[in-house]
mmCIF file of C-alpha atoms in Angstrom:
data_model
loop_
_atom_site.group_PDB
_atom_site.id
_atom_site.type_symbol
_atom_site.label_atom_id
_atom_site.label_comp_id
_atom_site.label_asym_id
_atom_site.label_seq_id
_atom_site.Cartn_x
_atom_site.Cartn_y
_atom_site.Cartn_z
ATOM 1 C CA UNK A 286 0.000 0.000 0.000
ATOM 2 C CA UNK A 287 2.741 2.457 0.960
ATOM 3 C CA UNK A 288 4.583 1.342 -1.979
ATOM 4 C CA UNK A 289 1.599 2.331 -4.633
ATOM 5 C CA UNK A 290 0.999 5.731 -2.857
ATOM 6 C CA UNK A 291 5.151 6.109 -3.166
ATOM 7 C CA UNK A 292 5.193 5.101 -6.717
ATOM 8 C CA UNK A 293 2.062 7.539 -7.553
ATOM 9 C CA UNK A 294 3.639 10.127 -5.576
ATOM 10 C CA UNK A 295 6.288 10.335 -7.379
ATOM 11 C CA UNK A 296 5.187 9.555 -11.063
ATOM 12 C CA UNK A 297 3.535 12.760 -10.871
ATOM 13 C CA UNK A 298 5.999 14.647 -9.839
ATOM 14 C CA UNK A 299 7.931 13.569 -12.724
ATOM 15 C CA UNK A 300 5.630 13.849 -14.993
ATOM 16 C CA UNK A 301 5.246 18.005 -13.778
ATOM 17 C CA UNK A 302 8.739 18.418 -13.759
ATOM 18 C CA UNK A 303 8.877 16.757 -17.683
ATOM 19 C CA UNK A 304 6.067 19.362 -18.197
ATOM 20 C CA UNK A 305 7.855 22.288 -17.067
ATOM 21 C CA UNK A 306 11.369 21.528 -19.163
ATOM 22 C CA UNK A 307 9.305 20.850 -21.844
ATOM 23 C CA UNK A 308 7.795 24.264 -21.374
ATOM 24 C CA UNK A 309 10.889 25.809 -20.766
ATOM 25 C CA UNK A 310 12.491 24.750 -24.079
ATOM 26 C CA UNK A 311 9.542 25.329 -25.712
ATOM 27 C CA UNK A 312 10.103 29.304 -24.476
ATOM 28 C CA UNK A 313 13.441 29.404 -25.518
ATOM 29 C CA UNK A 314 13.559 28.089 -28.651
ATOM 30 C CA UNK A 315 10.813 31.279 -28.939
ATOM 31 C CA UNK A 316 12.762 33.555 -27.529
ATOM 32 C CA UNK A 317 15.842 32.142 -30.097
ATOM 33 C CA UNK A 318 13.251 32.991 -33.574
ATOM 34 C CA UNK A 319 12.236 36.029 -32.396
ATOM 35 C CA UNK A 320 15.282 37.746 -30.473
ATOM 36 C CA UNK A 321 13.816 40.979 -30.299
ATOM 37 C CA UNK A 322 10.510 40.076 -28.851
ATOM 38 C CA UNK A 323 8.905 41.545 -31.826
ATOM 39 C CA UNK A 324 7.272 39.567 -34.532
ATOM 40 C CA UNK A 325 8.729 40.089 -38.331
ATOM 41 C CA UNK A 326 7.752 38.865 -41.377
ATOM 42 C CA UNK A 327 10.516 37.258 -43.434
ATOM 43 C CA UNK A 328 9.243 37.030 -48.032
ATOM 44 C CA UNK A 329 10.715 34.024 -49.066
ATOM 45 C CA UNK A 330 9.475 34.386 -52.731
ATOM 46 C CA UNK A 331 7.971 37.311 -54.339
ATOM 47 C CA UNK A 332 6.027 37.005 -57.862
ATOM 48 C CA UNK A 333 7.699 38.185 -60.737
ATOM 49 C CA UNK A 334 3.995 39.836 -62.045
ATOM 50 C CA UNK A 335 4.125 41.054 -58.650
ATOM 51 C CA UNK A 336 7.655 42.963 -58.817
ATOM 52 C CA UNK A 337 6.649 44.283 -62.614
ATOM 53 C CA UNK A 338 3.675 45.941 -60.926
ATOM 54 C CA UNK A 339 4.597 48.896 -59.570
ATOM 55 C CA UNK A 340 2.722 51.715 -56.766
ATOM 56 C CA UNK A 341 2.133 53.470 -59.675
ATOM 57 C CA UNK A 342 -0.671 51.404 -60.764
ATOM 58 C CA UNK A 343 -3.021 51.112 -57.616
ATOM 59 C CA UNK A 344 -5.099 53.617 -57.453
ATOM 60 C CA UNK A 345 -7.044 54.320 -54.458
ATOM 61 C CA UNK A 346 -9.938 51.781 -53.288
ATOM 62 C CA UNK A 347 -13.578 51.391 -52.942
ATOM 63 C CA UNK A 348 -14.779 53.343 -49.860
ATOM 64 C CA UNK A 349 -16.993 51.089 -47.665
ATOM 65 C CA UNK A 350 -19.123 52.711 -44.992
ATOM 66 C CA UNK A 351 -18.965 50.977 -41.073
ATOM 67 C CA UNK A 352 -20.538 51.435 -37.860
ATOM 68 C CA UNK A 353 -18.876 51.265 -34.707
ATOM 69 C CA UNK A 354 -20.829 48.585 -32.352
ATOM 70 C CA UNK A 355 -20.423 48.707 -28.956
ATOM 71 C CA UNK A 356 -20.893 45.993 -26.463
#
């Protein structure tokens, strides 16, 4: 009997501590993509009909009307 409670015991205390390391790695590889805290975007691959279009040729947009809802 003292043996089970034991054993319990002390499976789930390993089983938190796994938990938290696996947390804690978890956090740093984070903190090792995004150094700065902030989050950037990083283009891999931009069109080429994308890079032959130029600011030039947008023109404004259509206007669309909103109302603010409140809770």
């Amino acid at each position: 009997m003292l043996g089970q409670l034991i054993r319990y015991f002390l499976r789930s205390k390993l089983a938190k501590f796994a938990q938290q390391v696996s947390e804690a790695a978890r956090e740093q590889d984070r903190a090792q993509k995004h150094p700065n805290g902030k989050g950037e975007i990083h283009v891999d691959y931009i069109p080429k009909s994308y890079k032959e279009r130029s600011a030039k040729d947008i023109k404004g947009g259509e206007y669309v009307d909103y109302e603010e809802v409140k809770d």
